[in-house]
Amino acid sequence: MAAPVVALKGVGKIFDNGVAALAGLDLDVREGEFLTLLGPSGCGKSTALRMIAGLSTPTSGALVWRDGASPEVGFVFQEPTLMPWARVWNNVYLPLRLRGLSKAEAAPVVGKALALVGLAGFERAFPRELSGGMKMRVSIARALALRPPLLLMDEPFAALDEITRTRLNNDLLALKAELGTTIVFVTHSVFESVYLSTRIAVFSSRPGRIAETIEVSAPLARGEGFRLSSDYADCCGRASAALNAAMGGAP
Amino acid sequence: MISRDRFASVTLPLAVFCAALAAWEAMVRWREIPPYVLPAPSLIGATLVKDWGTLSGSLLVTLRITFEALLAAVIGGVGFAVFFAQWKWVERSFFPFAVILQVTPIVAIAPLLLVYLESETAVLVCAFLVAFFPILSNTALGLASADHNLVDLFDLYRASRFKQLIHLRLPAALPYFLGGLRIGGGLALIGAIVAEIAAGSAGQGAGLAFRIVEAGYRLNIPRMFAALVLISLTGILIFLLFTALSRLLLSRWHDSARERAN
């Protein structure tokens, strides 16, 4: 098998307050996959994601990048995390602006990114004029603006209602199919993890490490039909069981 | 109910204000209170017109000092706040000085400044000192309260500290700064007046506060009131100016400047 984009090798993290968030975490991120980190709150899955983003450094172990260093990375937070004073267009322009691109140079890229998330026509709106789902779309457009080969998402849809969440799940799969981006996605929803991923890493907590990985073999061109398939039910059952076992069998 | 809102927000306060003036006027006439005890509003108005030559010059002096002091406070306050935000040790080292200047009443500092400085400069420095702190502390708070996730995002894109300041911290601090500016604007006027009164007793200065002191010596009570009216109007003008500025700059994105949805 080809070398992973990034490999976390025996990674541990102890925070300044003494809390051990991760211990001996081994995790490969493979090219082109949709990897979900599934686990209960406080199991260190977000910490692992932040390490891949370079926002946190391991206290033991190491991250090994296939190309020697981290490629361009896109990050989507649990909150939309938009600049409230800037219009949608300027929010998506931000990563390009920080790279030194002029507005004229960035215009086609920003337009494309907004079109990808279905927000063409909202360029001049301010974040607060948008719904929660639309704000999250802007956040995703911003993360995609630099066309990163690796997209990291930290429970991006957790704060959204079920209907919006389902729609964004489908749109994210369509985006993935179009761009081929490798995605690492953190969630605590079993159903979301199975619906979206090609592979699920189930975390156990205190300290966090991987209890089990589950491959979801169904092709990524998934629709609502997939939610009714026996394959889906089977994977949900396995993921739930793994999650329960990881939490020490607590109900 | 637009007409009712308008009545409550404009017509009613205006009517109450006029009624209060009318009651004042009526009481002065009915009780035949002499003008050197309490002048009627009509006499104060007439004095404003009659003495406009002297008073307008003083008004300009007070306005100039207030706005020069405020400008210096904005430059100093924002400048130091940016320094504080960039280097924590600068903040720890210098913040105590700012606090000392803030908690020491300006009336107590003014006589000393008048010893050291030309009276006009001393007045300016007093006005600056009182306006400086709210602008500094509010802006420093604003710079420090940028969304942590956005700070992470800027780190992720390896933005320099300067870019982070320009594109993230300064815009995030804007509502706080404007709040500080509104407080500082009012305080600059107070500082200028207090210092002028302290300086006025030394026989110098030509601002509105000096006119009050001077008119007081001459028992020209209507002119004292006329100067007071001008000082009040200046304060109101400053308040309205910065409220309008806040609205203008924040209305599209900040909760403080938006109407709540019904």
XYZ file of C-alpha atoms in Angstrom:
513
model
C 0.000 0.000 0.000
C 1.172 3.566 -0.729
C 2.693 5.546 2.113
C 0.122 7.409 4.217
C -0.190 11.197 3.782
C 0.645 11.474 7.441
C 1.322 8.876 10.099
C 0.910 9.547 13.816
C 3.400 7.267 15.529
C 3.042 6.593 19.230
C 1.712 10.100 19.762
C 0.992 11.252 23.300
C -0.207 14.577 24.629
C -0.151 15.715 28.209
C -1.585 19.197 28.744
C 0.039 21.725 31.055
C -2.589 20.955 33.687
C -1.437 17.319 33.746
C -4.372 15.839 31.846
C -3.244 13.093 29.464
C -5.317 13.612 26.319
C -3.593 11.043 24.143
C -1.233 8.156 24.792
C 0.466 5.903 22.275
C -1.791 6.905 19.394
C -0.967 5.235 16.079
C -2.955 6.506 13.135
C -2.346 6.619 9.379
C -4.169 9.015 7.112
C -4.307 7.458 3.660
C -4.406 9.359 0.399
C -7.961 10.028 -0.801
C -9.790 8.461 2.117
C -12.585 9.875 4.250
C -11.381 9.042 7.745
C -13.623 9.664 10.712
C -12.386 9.889 14.277
C -15.329 8.683 16.351
C -15.433 8.824 20.111
C -17.091 10.199 23.206
C -16.526 13.800 24.307
C -13.090 14.424 25.768
C -11.455 11.357 24.206
C -8.721 13.379 22.519
C -9.989 13.049 18.943
C -10.045 16.832 18.472
C -6.543 17.029 19.927
C -5.357 14.499 17.357
C -6.955 16.585 14.612
C -5.367 19.788 15.888
C -1.989 18.031 15.847
C -2.395 17.122 12.201
C -3.237 20.807 11.591
C -0.089 21.865 13.420
C -2.112 23.733 16.061
C -0.919 21.421 18.832
C 2.355 19.609 19.309
C 2.712 16.084 20.696
C 4.534 15.676 24.011
C 5.720 12.243 22.888
C 5.843 10.378 19.590
C 5.872 12.074 16.205
C 3.945 12.899 13.053
C 5.577 11.618 9.903
C 4.563 13.383 6.701
C 4.858 11.526 3.424
C 6.282 14.564 1.648
C 8.543 15.616 4.487
C 6.317 18.446 5.617
C 2.649 19.194 5.989
C 0.878 19.991 2.707
C -1.671 22.799 2.473
C -4.358 22.010 5.039
C -7.944 23.253 5.311
C -9.607 23.345 8.729
C -13.287 23.587 9.636
C -14.141 24.248 13.282
C -17.228 23.203 15.200
C -18.372 26.831 15.025
C -18.400 28.533 11.629
C -15.685 30.872 13.001
C -16.278 33.602 10.444
C -15.090 37.166 10.824
C -18.364 38.963 11.654
C -17.128 42.287 10.264
C -16.345 40.861 6.840
C -18.745 39.981 4.055
C -18.992 36.364 2.882
C -16.695 37.112 -0.046
C -13.989 38.558 2.174
C -14.262 35.652 4.616
C -13.564 33.175 1.830
C -10.853 35.477 0.458
C -8.999 35.409 3.822
C -6.662 32.412 3.218
C -5.790 33.775 -0.227
C -5.242 37.236 1.186
C -2.879 35.841 3.812
C -0.984 34.194 0.949
C -0.587 37.605 -0.668
C -3.086 37.281 -3.519
C -4.809 40.451 -4.701
C -8.583 40.615 -4.861
C -8.477 40.463 -8.654
C -6.261 37.363 -8.591
C -8.417 35.704 -5.950
C -11.804 36.540 -7.492
C -12.151 33.425 -9.690
C -11.001 31.139 -6.857
C -13.368 32.685 -4.306
C -16.236 32.507 -6.832
C -15.501 28.828 -7.486
C -15.297 27.999 -3.770
C -18.627 29.696 -3.080
C -20.224 27.955 -6.055
C -18.938 24.595 -4.744
C -20.844 25.007 -1.487
C -23.929 26.412 -3.227
C -23.571 29.981 -2.002
C -23.128 31.830 -5.292
C -25.079 35.096 -4.962
C -24.392 35.549 -1.245
C -20.984 37.204 -1.706
C -22.044 40.526 -0.211
C -23.964 39.153 2.776
C -22.613 39.492 6.298
C -22.271 36.268 8.343
C -24.999 37.268 10.782
C -27.483 37.548 7.946
C -27.046 33.835 7.192
C -28.526 30.711 8.790
C -26.338 28.313 10.764
C -26.089 25.915 7.846
C -25.136 28.676 5.412
C -22.465 29.981 7.785
C -20.993 26.491 7.917
C -21.008 26.389 4.108
C -19.029 29.645 4.066
C -16.609 28.090 6.542
C -16.172 25.059 4.260
C -15.721 27.315 1.213
C -12.990 29.178 3.095
C -11.259 25.910 4.021
C -11.369 24.849 0.360
C -10.203 28.190 -1.050
C -6.563 27.124 -1.250
C -7.588 23.716 -2.644
C -5.860 21.833 0.167
C -5.139 18.138 -0.515
C -6.054 17.538 3.139
C -9.225 18.822 4.795
C -9.659 18.575 8.568
C -13.119 18.963 10.095
C -13.747 19.159 13.837
C -17.389 18.217 14.501
C -18.478 20.773 11.911
C -22.157 19.854 11.891
C -22.668 19.091 15.595
C -24.452 22.367 16.302
C -26.826 22.141 13.338
C -30.349 20.770 13.204
C -30.918 17.269 11.810
C -32.327 18.409 8.447
C -29.484 20.833 7.749
C -26.983 18.280 8.936
C -28.270 15.617 6.537
C -28.119 18.037 3.618
C -24.593 19.123 4.474
C -23.549 15.458 4.817
C -24.751 14.798 1.268
C -23.152 17.984 -0.060
C -19.871 17.130 1.631
C -19.831 13.705 -0.065
C -20.496 15.408 -3.409
C -17.636 17.842 -2.747
C -15.346 14.980 -1.845
C -16.265 13.183 -5.068
C -15.588 16.320 -7.114
C -12.320 17.386 -5.492
C -10.867 14.059 -4.345
C -9.617 15.745 -1.145
C -8.450 13.547 1.695
C -10.719 14.308 4.652
C -10.265 13.681 8.367
C -13.537 14.265 10.167
C -14.205 14.294 13.896
C -17.666 13.396 15.182
C -19.414 11.745 18.080
C -22.297 10.584 15.927
C -22.148 6.913 14.908
C -24.618 7.468 12.062
C -22.754 10.423 10.638
C -19.457 8.568 10.780
C -20.813 5.544 8.916
C -22.658 7.608 6.330
C -19.623 9.712 5.430
C -16.495 7.654 5.894
C -14.474 5.077 4.116
C -12.801 4.284 7.426
C -13.721 4.918 11.051
C -11.208 5.104 13.887
C -13.029 4.544 17.172
C -11.336 6.283 20.103
C -11.360 5.199 23.695
C -10.886 7.872 26.294
C -8.606 8.796 29.181
C -6.085 8.734 27.715
C -7.214 8.714 24.115
C -6.087 6.024 21.731
C -7.630 4.002 18.962
C -9.726 1.093 20.179
C -10.771 -0.212 16.788
C -10.848 0.747 13.121
C -13.768 -0.117 10.906
C -13.667 -0.070 7.101
C -16.871 1.065 5.383
C -16.568 -0.535 1.994
C -19.602 0.981 0.207
C -18.502 3.356 -2.590
C -18.624 7.040 -1.661
C -21.332 7.830 -4.210
C -23.866 7.399 -1.415
C -27.385 8.666 -1.304
C -30.317 8.418 1.046
C -30.646 4.810 -0.188
C -27.451 3.932 1.639
C -29.058 4.810 4.950
C -31.607 2.033 4.323
C -29.095 -0.603 3.240
C -28.128 -3.578 5.361
C -24.493 -2.582 4.826
C -25.189 0.711 6.619
C -27.061 -0.978 9.457
C -24.274 -3.512 9.822
C -21.560 -0.830 10.003
C -23.598 1.263 12.468
C -23.966 -1.821 14.658
C -20.239 -2.494 14.590
C -19.331 1.139 15.238
C -21.809 1.341 18.130
C -20.481 -1.853 19.650
C -16.900 -0.620 19.292
C -17.820 2.703 20.838
C -19.571 0.997 23.752
C -16.615 -1.292 24.319
C -14.264 1.708 24.161
C -16.308 3.467 26.817
C -15.907 0.448 29.078
C -19.294 -1.033 28.278
C -21.123 1.817 29.935
C -24.651 2.150 28.568
C -46.495 51.293 15.198
C -43.969 53.772 13.822
C -45.935 56.867 14.863
C -46.158 55.624 18.430
C -42.427 54.823 18.552
C -41.710 58.279 17.226
C -43.935 59.818 19.858
C -42.179 57.901 22.631
C -38.651 58.533 21.390
C -38.828 62.125 20.090
C -42.038 64.001 20.836
C -42.433 62.983 24.462
C -38.914 63.808 25.718
C -38.987 67.065 23.756
C -42.317 68.036 25.282
C -41.127 67.231 28.812
C -37.959 69.264 28.262
C -39.926 72.291 26.982
C -42.363 71.969 29.894
C -39.449 72.010 32.353
C -38.043 75.171 30.722
C -41.501 76.792 30.812
C -41.918 75.917 34.493
C -38.506 77.447 35.241
C -39.391 80.611 33.320
C -42.804 80.840 35.039
C -41.332 80.333 38.500
C -38.661 83.024 38.007
C -41.281 85.536 36.786
C -43.959 84.648 39.330
C -41.608 84.701 42.341
C -39.722 87.669 40.874
C -36.372 85.936 41.467
C -33.587 88.416 40.610
C -31.298 87.393 37.675
C -28.207 87.364 39.921
C -29.806 84.534 41.889
C -31.458 82.551 39.100
C -31.811 83.894 35.545
C -34.820 82.820 33.470
C -34.183 80.645 30.394
C -35.194 83.564 28.173
C -32.511 85.759 29.775
C -29.905 83.007 29.379
C -30.857 82.797 25.695
C -30.603 86.580 25.343
C -27.189 86.558 27.075
C -26.009 83.832 24.687
C -26.885 86.094 21.775
C -25.569 89.300 23.355
C -22.245 87.772 24.503
C -21.818 85.499 21.482
C -18.688 87.365 20.417
C -16.845 86.475 23.651
C -18.476 83.087 24.231
C -18.022 81.733 20.701
C -14.291 82.392 20.916
C -14.134 80.515 24.211
C -16.265 77.718 22.800
C -13.781 77.267 19.965
C -10.886 77.164 22.440
C -12.619 74.498 24.560
C -13.596 72.484 21.490
C -10.081 72.665 20.099
C -8.480 71.565 23.358
C -11.001 68.746 23.833
C -10.519 67.343 20.357
C -6.740 67.777 20.352
C -6.573 65.952 23.688
C -8.902 63.260 22.384
C -6.860 62.812 19.233
C -3.697 62.444 21.311
C -5.524 59.985 23.616
C -6.671 57.915 20.630
C -3.185 57.779 19.144
C -1.589 57.066 22.531
C -4.298 54.689 23.757
C -4.495 52.593 20.598
C -0.723 52.681 20.180
C -0.045 51.412 23.684
C -2.858 48.862 23.431
C -1.226 47.438 20.292
C 2.135 47.293 22.084
C 0.472 45.585 25.041
C -1.186 43.043 22.757
C 2.072 42.203 20.987
C 4.258 41.805 24.037
C 2.839 40.636 27.343
C 5.862 41.893 29.299
C 5.264 45.432 28.020
C 1.709 45.233 29.321
C 2.820 43.918 32.725
C 5.492 46.600 33.001
C 3.520 49.624 31.942
C -0.085 48.947 32.881
C 0.474 50.006 36.526
C 1.460 53.494 35.322
C -1.753 53.769 33.347
C -3.732 52.685 36.407
C -1.964 55.205 38.656
C -2.774 58.000 36.205
C -6.355 56.830 36.024
C -7.082 56.520 39.743
C -5.438 59.813 40.739
C -8.116 62.522 40.404
C -7.239 64.974 37.675
C -8.148 67.947 39.897
C -5.259 66.917 42.126
C -2.762 66.679 39.274
C -3.776 69.906 37.510
C -2.067 72.411 39.881
C 1.204 70.516 39.572
C 0.980 70.470 35.794
C 0.317 74.211 35.881
C 3.579 74.673 37.719
C 5.520 72.671 35.158
C 3.805 73.668 31.934
C 2.362 76.640 30.074
C -1.266 76.872 31.133
C -2.651 75.958 27.695
C -0.366 72.921 27.454
C -1.272 71.930 31.014
C -4.981 72.029 30.140
C -4.318 69.883 27.088
C -2.314 67.360 29.101
C -5.056 67.128 31.761
C -7.715 66.475 29.142
C -5.434 63.920 27.507
C -4.743 62.091 30.771
C -8.398 61.465 31.588
C -9.353 60.440 28.039
C -6.334 58.185 27.579
C -7.144 55.396 30.027
C -10.617 54.314 28.873
C -9.410 54.228 25.285
C -6.303 52.254 26.253
C -8.034 49.717 28.474
C -10.997 49.188 26.155
C -8.814 48.767 23.088
C -6.462 46.413 24.950
C -9.474 44.332 26.018
C -10.766 44.302 22.442
C -7.422 43.248 20.984
C -7.235 40.377 23.461
C -10.764 39.147 22.816
C -10.414 38.037 19.211
C -12.091 34.645 18.641
C -9.546 31.955 19.613
C -10.551 29.742 16.733
C -9.878 32.608 14.332
C -6.485 33.075 15.951
C -5.871 29.351 15.347
C -6.960 29.786 11.756
C -4.473 32.611 11.246
C -1.765 30.404 12.779
C -2.776 27.578 10.471
C -2.241 29.833 7.467
C 1.048 30.953 9.027
C -0.022 34.602 9.060
C 2.549 37.006 10.521
C 1.733 38.808 13.775
C 1.356 41.994 11.781
C -1.218 40.438 9.450
C -2.998 38.947 12.442
C -3.133 42.414 13.979
C -4.416 44.128 10.839
C -6.902 41.533 9.644
C -8.066 40.049 12.935
C -7.234 41.855 16.170
C -7.902 45.436 15.105
C -11.319 44.722 13.531
C -12.253 42.588 16.556
C -11.262 45.464 18.852
C -13.267 48.090 16.957
C -16.495 47.856 19.022
C -14.471 48.034 22.254
C -12.431 50.962 20.959
C -15.573 52.864 19.995
C -16.988 52.272 23.472
C -13.773 53.678 24.932
C -13.918 56.605 22.543
C -17.412 57.544 23.709
C -16.310 57.512 27.347
C -13.007 59.220 26.519
C -14.753 61.950 24.530
C -16.895 62.933 27.476
C -13.932 62.719 29.856
C -11.699 64.858 27.619
C -14.237 67.672 27.908
C -14.418 67.235 31.679
C -10.601 67.183 31.909
C -10.322 70.345 29.805
C -12.920 72.157 31.949
C -11.396 71.098 35.276
C -7.914 72.099 34.192
C -9.173 75.401 32.797
C -10.820 76.210 36.106
C -7.571 75.415 37.890
C -5.668 77.524 35.366
C -8.328 80.251 35.309
C -7.621 81.203 38.900
C -4.102 81.961 37.748
C -5.620 84.597 35.478
C -4.941 82.856 32.176
C -6.869 80.890 29.533
C -9.858 81.782 27.418
C -11.981 78.608 27.335
C -15.593 78.273 28.464
C -14.612 77.260 31.990
C -12.527 80.422 32.277
C -15.592 82.431 31.232
C -17.559 80.791 34.035
C -14.913 81.651 36.624
C -14.591 85.189 35.264
C -18.352 85.751 35.161
C -18.552 84.375 38.701
C -16.124 86.994 39.969
C -18.308 89.652 38.358
C -21.525 88.071 39.648
C -22.674 87.888 36.037
C -24.872 84.868 36.710
C -26.700 84.847 33.324
C -23.363 84.602 31.542
C -22.300 81.722 33.812
C -25.443 79.904 32.772
C -24.874 80.754 29.113
C -21.353 79.282 29.272
C -22.760 76.225 31.097
C -25.313 75.715 28.330
C -22.524 75.780 25.754
C -20.488 73.234 27.743
C -23.523 70.947 27.983
C -24.166 71.290 24.279
C -20.522 70.462 23.568
C -20.812 67.308 25.681
C -24.019 66.307 23.916
C -22.433 66.996 20.544
C -19.458 64.757 21.376
C -21.753 61.989 22.583
C -23.951 62.171 19.474
C -20.933 62.330 17.196
C -19.409 59.128 18.543
C -22.739 57.349 18.802
C -23.283 58.110 15.130
C -19.751 56.937 14.343
C -20.398 53.634 16.175
C -23.622 53.137 14.263
C -21.894 53.863 10.993
C -18.998 51.482 11.572
C -20.799 48.651 13.356
C -24.369 48.614 12.116
C -23.861 45.799 9.631
C -22.157 43.326 11.903
C -22.149 44.068 15.613
C -25.039 43.322 17.955
C -24.572 46.565 19.884
C -25.552 48.663 16.887
C -28.414 46.565 15.570
C -32.103 46.585 16.229
C -33.346 43.343 17.739
C -35.543 41.295 15.459
C -39.137 41.126 16.617
